[in-house]
Short mmCIF file of C-alpha atoms in Angstrom, two decimals:
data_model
loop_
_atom_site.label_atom_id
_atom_site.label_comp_id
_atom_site.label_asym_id
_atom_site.label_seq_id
_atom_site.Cartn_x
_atom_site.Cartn_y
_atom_site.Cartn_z
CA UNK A 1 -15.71 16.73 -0.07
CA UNK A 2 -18.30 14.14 0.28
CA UNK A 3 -20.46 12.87 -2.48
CA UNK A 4 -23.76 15.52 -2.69
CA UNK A 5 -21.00 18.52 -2.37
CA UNK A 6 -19.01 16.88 -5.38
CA UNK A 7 -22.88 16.44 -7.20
CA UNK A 8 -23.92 19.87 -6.37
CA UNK A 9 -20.42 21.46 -7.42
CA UNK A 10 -21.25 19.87 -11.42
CA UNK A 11 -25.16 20.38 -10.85
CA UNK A 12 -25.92 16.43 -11.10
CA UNK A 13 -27.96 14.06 -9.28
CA UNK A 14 -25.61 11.75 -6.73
CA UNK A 15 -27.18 9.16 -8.86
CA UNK A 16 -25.87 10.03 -11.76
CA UNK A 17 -22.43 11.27 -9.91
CA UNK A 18 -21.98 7.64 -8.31
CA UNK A 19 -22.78 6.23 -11.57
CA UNK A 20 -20.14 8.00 -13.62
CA UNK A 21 -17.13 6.92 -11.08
CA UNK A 22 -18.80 3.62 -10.74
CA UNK A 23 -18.31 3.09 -14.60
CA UNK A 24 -22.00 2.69 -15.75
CA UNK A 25 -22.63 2.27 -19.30
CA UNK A 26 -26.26 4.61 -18.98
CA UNK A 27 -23.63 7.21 -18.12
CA UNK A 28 -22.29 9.37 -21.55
CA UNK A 29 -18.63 9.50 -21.71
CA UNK A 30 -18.59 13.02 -21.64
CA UNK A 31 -20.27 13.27 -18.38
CA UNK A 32 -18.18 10.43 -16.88
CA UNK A 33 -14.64 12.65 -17.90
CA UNK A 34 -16.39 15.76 -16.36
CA UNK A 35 -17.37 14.08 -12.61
CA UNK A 36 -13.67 11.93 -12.72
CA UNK A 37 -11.85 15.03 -13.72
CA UNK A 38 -13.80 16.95 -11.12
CA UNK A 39 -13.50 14.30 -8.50
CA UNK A 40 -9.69 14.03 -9.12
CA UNK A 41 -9.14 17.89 -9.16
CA UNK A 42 -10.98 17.94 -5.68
CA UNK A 43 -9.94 15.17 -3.62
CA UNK A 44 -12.98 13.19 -3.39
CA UNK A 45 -12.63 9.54 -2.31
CA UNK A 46 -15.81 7.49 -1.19
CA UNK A 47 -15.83 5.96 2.64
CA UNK A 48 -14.29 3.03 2.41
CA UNK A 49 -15.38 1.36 5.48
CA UNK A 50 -19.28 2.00 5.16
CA UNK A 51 -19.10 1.03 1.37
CA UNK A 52 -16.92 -2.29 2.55
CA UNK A 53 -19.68 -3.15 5.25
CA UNK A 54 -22.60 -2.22 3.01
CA UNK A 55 -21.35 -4.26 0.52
CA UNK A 56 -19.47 -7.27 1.94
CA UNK A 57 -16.61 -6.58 -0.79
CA UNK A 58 -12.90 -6.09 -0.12
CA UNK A 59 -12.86 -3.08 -2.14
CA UNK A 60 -9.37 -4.39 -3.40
CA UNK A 61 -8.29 -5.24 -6.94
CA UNK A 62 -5.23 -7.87 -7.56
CA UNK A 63 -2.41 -7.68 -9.78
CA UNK A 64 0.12 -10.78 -9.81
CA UNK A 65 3.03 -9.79 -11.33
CA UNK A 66 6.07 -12.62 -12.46
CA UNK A 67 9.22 -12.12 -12.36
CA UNK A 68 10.20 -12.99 -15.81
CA UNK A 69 12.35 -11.64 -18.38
CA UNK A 70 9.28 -10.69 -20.83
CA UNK A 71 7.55 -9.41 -17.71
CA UNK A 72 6.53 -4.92 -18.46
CA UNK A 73 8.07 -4.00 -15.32
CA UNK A 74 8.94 -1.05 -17.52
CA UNK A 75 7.31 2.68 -18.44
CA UNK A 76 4.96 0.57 -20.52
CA UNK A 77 3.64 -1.29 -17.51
CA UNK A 78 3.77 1.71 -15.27
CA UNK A 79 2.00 3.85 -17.11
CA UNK A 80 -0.89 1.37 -17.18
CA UNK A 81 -0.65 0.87 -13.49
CA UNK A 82 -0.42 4.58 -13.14
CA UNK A 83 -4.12 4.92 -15.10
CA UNK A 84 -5.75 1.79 -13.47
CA UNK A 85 -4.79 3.50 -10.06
CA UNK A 86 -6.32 6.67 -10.93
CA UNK A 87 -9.36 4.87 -11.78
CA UNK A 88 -9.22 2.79 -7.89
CA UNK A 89 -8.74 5.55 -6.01
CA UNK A 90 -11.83 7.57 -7.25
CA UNK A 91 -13.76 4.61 -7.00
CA UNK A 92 -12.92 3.78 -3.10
CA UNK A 93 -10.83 0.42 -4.87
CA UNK A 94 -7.21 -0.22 -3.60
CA UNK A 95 -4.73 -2.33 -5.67
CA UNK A 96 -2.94 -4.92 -4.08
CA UNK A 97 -0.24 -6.19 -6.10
CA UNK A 98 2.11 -9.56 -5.83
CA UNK A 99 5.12 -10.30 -7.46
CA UNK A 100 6.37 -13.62 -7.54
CA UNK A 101 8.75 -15.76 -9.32
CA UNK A 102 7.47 -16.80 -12.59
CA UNK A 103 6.75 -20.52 -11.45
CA UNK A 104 4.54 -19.48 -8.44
CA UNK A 105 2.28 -17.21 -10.43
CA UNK A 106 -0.54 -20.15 -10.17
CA UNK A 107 0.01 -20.29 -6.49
CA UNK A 108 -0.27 -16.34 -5.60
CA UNK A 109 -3.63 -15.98 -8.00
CA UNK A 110 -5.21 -19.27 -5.21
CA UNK A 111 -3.91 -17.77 -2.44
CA UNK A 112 -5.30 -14.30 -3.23
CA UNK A 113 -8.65 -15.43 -4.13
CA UNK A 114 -8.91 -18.15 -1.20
CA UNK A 115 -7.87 -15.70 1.52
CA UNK A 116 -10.41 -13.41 -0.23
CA UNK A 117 -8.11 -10.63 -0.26
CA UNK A 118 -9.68 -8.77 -4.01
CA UNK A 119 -12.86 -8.56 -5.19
CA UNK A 120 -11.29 -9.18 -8.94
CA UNK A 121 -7.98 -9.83 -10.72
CA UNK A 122 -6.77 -7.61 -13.84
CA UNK A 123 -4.40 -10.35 -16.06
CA UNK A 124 -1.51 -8.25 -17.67
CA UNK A 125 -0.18 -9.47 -21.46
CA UNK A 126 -1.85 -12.73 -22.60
CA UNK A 127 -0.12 -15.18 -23.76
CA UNK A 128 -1.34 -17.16 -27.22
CA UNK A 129 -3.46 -19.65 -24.60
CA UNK A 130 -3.07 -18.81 -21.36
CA UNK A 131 -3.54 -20.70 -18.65
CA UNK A 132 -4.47 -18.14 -16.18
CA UNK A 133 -7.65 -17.51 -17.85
CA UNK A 134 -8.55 -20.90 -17.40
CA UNK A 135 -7.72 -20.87 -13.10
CA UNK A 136 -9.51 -17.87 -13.32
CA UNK A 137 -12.77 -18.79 -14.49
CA UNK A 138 -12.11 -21.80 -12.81
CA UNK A 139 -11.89 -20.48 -9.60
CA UNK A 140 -15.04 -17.58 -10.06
CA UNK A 141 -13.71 -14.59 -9.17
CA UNK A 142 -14.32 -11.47 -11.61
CA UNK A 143 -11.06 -10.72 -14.24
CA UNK A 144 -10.78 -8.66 -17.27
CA UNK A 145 -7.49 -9.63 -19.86
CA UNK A 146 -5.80 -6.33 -21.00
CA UNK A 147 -5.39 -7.63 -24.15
CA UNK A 148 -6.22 -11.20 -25.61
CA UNK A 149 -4.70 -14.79 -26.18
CA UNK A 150 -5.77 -17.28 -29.20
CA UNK A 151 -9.05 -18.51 -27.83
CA UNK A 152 -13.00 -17.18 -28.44
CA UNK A 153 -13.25 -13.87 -27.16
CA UNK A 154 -16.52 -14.51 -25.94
CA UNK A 155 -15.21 -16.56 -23.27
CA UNK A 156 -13.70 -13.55 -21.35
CA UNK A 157 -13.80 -10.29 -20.47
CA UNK A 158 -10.87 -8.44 -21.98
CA UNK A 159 -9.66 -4.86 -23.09
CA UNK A 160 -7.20 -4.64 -26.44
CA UNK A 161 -5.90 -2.04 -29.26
CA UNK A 162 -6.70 -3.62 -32.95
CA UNK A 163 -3.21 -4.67 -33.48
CA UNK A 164 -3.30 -6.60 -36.21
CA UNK A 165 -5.34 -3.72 -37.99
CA UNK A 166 -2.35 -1.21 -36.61
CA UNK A 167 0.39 -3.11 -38.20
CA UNK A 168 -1.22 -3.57 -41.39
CA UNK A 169 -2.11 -0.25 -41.58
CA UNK A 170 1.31 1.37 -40.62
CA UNK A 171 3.38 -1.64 -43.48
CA UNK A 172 0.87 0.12 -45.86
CA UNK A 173 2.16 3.54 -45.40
CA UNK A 174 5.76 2.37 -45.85
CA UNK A 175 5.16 0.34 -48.82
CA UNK A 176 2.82 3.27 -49.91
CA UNK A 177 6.37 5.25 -49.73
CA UNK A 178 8.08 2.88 -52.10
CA UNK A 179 9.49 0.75 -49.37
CA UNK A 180 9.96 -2.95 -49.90
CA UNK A 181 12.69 -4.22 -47.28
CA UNK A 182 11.19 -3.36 -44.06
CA UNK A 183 13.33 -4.51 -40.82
CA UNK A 184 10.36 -5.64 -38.31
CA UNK A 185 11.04 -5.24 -34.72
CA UNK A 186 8.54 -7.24 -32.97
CA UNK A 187 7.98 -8.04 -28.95
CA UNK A 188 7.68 -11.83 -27.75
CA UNK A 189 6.00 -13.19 -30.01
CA UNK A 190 4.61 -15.88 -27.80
CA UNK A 191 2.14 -12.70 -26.25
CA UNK A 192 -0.60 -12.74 -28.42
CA UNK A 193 -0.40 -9.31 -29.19
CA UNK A 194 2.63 -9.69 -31.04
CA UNK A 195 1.45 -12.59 -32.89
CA UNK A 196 -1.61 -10.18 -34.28
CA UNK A 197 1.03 -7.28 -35.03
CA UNK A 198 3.16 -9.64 -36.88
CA UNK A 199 -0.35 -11.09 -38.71
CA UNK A 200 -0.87 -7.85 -39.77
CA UNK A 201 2.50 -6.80 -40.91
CA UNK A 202 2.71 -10.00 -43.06
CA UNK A 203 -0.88 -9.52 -44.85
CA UNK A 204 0.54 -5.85 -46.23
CA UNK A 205 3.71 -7.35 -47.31
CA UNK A 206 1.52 -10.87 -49.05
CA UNK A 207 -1.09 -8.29 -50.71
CA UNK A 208 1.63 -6.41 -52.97
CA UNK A 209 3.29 -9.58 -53.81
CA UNK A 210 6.09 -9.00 -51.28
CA UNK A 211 7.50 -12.55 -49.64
CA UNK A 212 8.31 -12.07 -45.85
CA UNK A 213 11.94 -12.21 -45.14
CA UNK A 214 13.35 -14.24 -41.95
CA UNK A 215 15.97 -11.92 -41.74
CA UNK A 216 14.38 -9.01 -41.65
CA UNK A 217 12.31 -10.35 -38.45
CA UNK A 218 12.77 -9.91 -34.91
CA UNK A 219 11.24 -10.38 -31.95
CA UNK A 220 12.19 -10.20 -28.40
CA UNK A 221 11.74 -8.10 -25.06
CA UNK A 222 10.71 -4.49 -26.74
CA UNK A 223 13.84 -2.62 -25.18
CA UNK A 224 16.63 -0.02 -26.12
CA UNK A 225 19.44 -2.42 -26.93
CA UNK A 226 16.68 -4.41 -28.79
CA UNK A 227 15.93 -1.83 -31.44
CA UNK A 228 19.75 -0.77 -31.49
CA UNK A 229 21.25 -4.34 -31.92
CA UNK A 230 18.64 -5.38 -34.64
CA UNK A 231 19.21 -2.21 -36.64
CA UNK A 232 23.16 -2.64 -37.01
CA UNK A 233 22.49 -6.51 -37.67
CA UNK A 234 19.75 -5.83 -40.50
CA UNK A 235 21.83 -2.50 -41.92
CA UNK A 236 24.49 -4.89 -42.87
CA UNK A 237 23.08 -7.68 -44.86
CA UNK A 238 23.63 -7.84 -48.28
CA UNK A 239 20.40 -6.71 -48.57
CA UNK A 240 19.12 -4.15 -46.11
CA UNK A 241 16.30 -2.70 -45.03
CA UNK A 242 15.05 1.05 -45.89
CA UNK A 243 12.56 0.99 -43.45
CA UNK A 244 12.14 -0.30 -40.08
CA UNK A 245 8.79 -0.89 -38.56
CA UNK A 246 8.94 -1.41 -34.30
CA UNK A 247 6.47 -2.66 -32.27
CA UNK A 248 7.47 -0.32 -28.80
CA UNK A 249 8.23 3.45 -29.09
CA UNK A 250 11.48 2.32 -26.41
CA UNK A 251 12.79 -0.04 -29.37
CA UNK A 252 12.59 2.96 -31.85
CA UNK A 253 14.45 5.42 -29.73
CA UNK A 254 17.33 2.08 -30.01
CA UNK A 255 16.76 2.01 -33.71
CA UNK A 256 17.22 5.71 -34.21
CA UNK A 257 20.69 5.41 -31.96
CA UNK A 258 21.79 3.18 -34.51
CA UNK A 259 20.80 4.96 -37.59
CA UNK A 260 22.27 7.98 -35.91
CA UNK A 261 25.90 5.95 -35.35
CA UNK A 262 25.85 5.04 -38.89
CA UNK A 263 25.66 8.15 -40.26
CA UNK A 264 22.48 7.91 -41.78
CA UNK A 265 19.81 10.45 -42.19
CA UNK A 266 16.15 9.16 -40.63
CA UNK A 267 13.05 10.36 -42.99
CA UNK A 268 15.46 10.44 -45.64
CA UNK A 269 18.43 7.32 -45.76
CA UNK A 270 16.30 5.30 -43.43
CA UNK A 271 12.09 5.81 -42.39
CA UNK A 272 11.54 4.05 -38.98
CA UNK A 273 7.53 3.98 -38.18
CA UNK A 274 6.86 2.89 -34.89
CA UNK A 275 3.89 1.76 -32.58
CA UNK A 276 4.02 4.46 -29.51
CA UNK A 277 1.78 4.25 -26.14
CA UNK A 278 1.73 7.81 -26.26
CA UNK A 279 4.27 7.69 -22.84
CA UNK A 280 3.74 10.55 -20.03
CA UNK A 281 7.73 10.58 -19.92
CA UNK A 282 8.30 10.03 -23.12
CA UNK A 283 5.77 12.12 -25.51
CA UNK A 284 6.34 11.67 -29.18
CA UNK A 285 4.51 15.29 -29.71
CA UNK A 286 5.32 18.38 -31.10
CA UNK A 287 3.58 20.48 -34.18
CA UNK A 288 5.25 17.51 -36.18
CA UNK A 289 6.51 14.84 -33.96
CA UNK A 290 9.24 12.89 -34.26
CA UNK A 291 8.25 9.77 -35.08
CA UNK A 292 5.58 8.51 -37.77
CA UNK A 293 3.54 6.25 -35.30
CA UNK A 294 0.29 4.22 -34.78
CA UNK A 295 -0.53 5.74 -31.35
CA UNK A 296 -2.76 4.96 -28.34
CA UNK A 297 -2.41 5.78 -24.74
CA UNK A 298 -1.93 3.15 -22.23
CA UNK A 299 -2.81 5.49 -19.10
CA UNK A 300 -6.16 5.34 -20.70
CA UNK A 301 -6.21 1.43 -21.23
CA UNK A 302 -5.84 1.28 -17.70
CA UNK A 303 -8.03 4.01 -16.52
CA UNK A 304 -10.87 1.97 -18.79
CA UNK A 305 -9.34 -1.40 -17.81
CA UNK A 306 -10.36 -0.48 -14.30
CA UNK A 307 -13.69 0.94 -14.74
CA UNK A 308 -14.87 -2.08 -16.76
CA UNK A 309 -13.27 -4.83 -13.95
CA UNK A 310 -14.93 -2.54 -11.49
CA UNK A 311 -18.50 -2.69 -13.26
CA UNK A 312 -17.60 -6.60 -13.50
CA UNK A 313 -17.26 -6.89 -10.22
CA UNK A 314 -20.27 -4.54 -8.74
CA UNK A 315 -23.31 -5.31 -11.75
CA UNK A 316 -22.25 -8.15 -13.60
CA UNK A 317 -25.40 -8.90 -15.48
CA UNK A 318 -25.14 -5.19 -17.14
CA UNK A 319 -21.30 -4.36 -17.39
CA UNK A 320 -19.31 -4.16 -20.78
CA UNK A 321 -17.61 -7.56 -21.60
CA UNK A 322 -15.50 -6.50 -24.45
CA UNK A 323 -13.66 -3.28 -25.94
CA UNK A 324 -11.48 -2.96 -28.58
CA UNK A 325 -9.66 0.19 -29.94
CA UNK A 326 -8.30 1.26 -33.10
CA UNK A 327 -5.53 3.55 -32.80
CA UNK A 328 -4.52 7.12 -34.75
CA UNK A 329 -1.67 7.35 -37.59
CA UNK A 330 -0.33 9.69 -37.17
CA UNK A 331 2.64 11.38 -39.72
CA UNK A 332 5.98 12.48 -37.93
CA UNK A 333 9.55 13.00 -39.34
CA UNK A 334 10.86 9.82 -39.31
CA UNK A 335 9.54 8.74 -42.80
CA UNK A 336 9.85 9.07 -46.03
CA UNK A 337 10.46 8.46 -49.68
CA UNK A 338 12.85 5.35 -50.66
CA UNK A 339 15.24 6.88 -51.98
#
């Protein structure tokens, strides 16, 4: 199917067709879903190699990816990469991606841009000032942050969830429960989103009078064994927690393990609330799901991710510089009453 067949099919101009996959802002949201959906659901790819010799552009998109401990070579990250791809293949864009060890990451983002493999650079999980950002507008080639670090967002193109908004909002609803140990699960906190969830978390706790408790802190890589370990160490201070409030939907499934082991009933011994990226292979769904959650979907961060580094890339003076999302609450089983 070529492009007037795939405008003809949803009775639209090309214009407007090319438009919609090309991420224009003119374009309504609700016509861009309807000519992506239809362009997935029929094959349609643009030509390549006319739009690469029309244009001068690689038609490529780079991804450097460390090798590092705190590195989302997990579902998280590849459910984002799963949505960005979508997003590259109906707009003719391929993805190249490196992974290198953590101390070459510099190296690989020169070497992409000065053998002008990509026509832009996505930067994966900010740190609080990140150097990359810096090389990267520095060296001139179009880049979108998903997600920010500590500096003026003005100075960068970036996509983010309101996380410090999120966190407040979901300590709110467990202190609205009569909750006032809450075990906090956090990721690294030196990635600046986790610095804004734990923000947030702290500001509920300081506006009813409640003093933050080191002990019931933690932060680390947002895994299984993470939410399970921290659990069993919190459950047996002198002092424990009734709630527990996790930054990964991965740590909570560890959490409930542990509450499980112990005997304890969740939504009624023990409310966990956590923050869920609304996984393909993981759904927290259901009439009432299982977990009480702030939820977004990170297939959908990358789909837009895309489109927005794409419009970067092709109409700079016009594209979007900026979004940020707030996410749903939404009420599962896993909370409840202190008891």
């Amino acid at each position: 199917m070529n492009l007037k067949e795939l405008a003809a099919l949803l009775d639209l101009s090309t214009t407007t067709v090319s438009r919609a996959l090309n991420g224009y802002p003119e374009v309504s949201v609700a016509t861009r879903e309807r000519v992506v959906a239809a362009a997935r659901r029929h094959g349609y790819a643009p030509n390549q190699v006319a739009k690469r010799l029309a244009t001068g552009r690689t038609l490529a998109i780079g991804h450097v990816i460390p090798l590092a401990r705190h590195q989302m070579i997990n579902p998280l990250f590849a459910e984002f990469i799963s949505g960005a791809g979508e997003t590259y293949s109906i707009a003719g864009y391929d993805m190249i991606a490196s992974v290198v060890p953590e101390a070459e990451e510099t190296e690989a983002y020169r070497t992409m841009i000065a053998q002008r493999k990509v026509d832009g650079i996505l930067v994966h999980t900010p740190r609080l000032l990140d150097t990359r950002i810096d090389l990267l507008r520095d060296l001139g080639l179009p880049f979108l942050a998903h997600g920010r670090d500590s500096r003026p967002e003005r100075d960068y193109c970036w996509i983010d969830i309101n996380n410090r908004r999120a966190f407040l909002r979901a300590t709110d609803l467990l202190l609205d429960l009569g909750h006032r140990r809450i075990g906090f699960l956090n990721g690294m906190e030196h990635l600046h989103f986790a610095q804004r969830r734990r923000s947030g978390h702290v500001a509920a706790l300081s506006a009813r009078g409640i003093e933050p408790d080191p002990a019931l802190m933690a932060h680390d890589e947002m895994t299984e064994s993470y939410g399970y370990e921290s659990v069993f160490r919190m459950l047996s201070l002198p002092d424990p927690p009734t709630a527990f409030l996790a930054s990964s939907i991965i740590t909570a499934f560890g959490a409930l393990r542990a509450v499980s082991e112990l005997g304890l009933r969740l939504g009624a011994d023990i409310s966990i609330l956590t923050h869920d990226d609304d996984l393909s292979h993981m759904p927290n769904s259901g009439a009432v799901p299982l977990f009480t959650a702030t939820r977004s979907s990170i297939r959908a961060a990358g789909r837009r991710a895309a489109e927005m580094l794409i419009a970067l890339i092709e109409r700079p003076e016009t594209a979007p510089r900026s979004e940020l999302w707030e996410v749903d609450l939404t009420v599962g089983r896993s909370t409840g009453p202190r008891n």
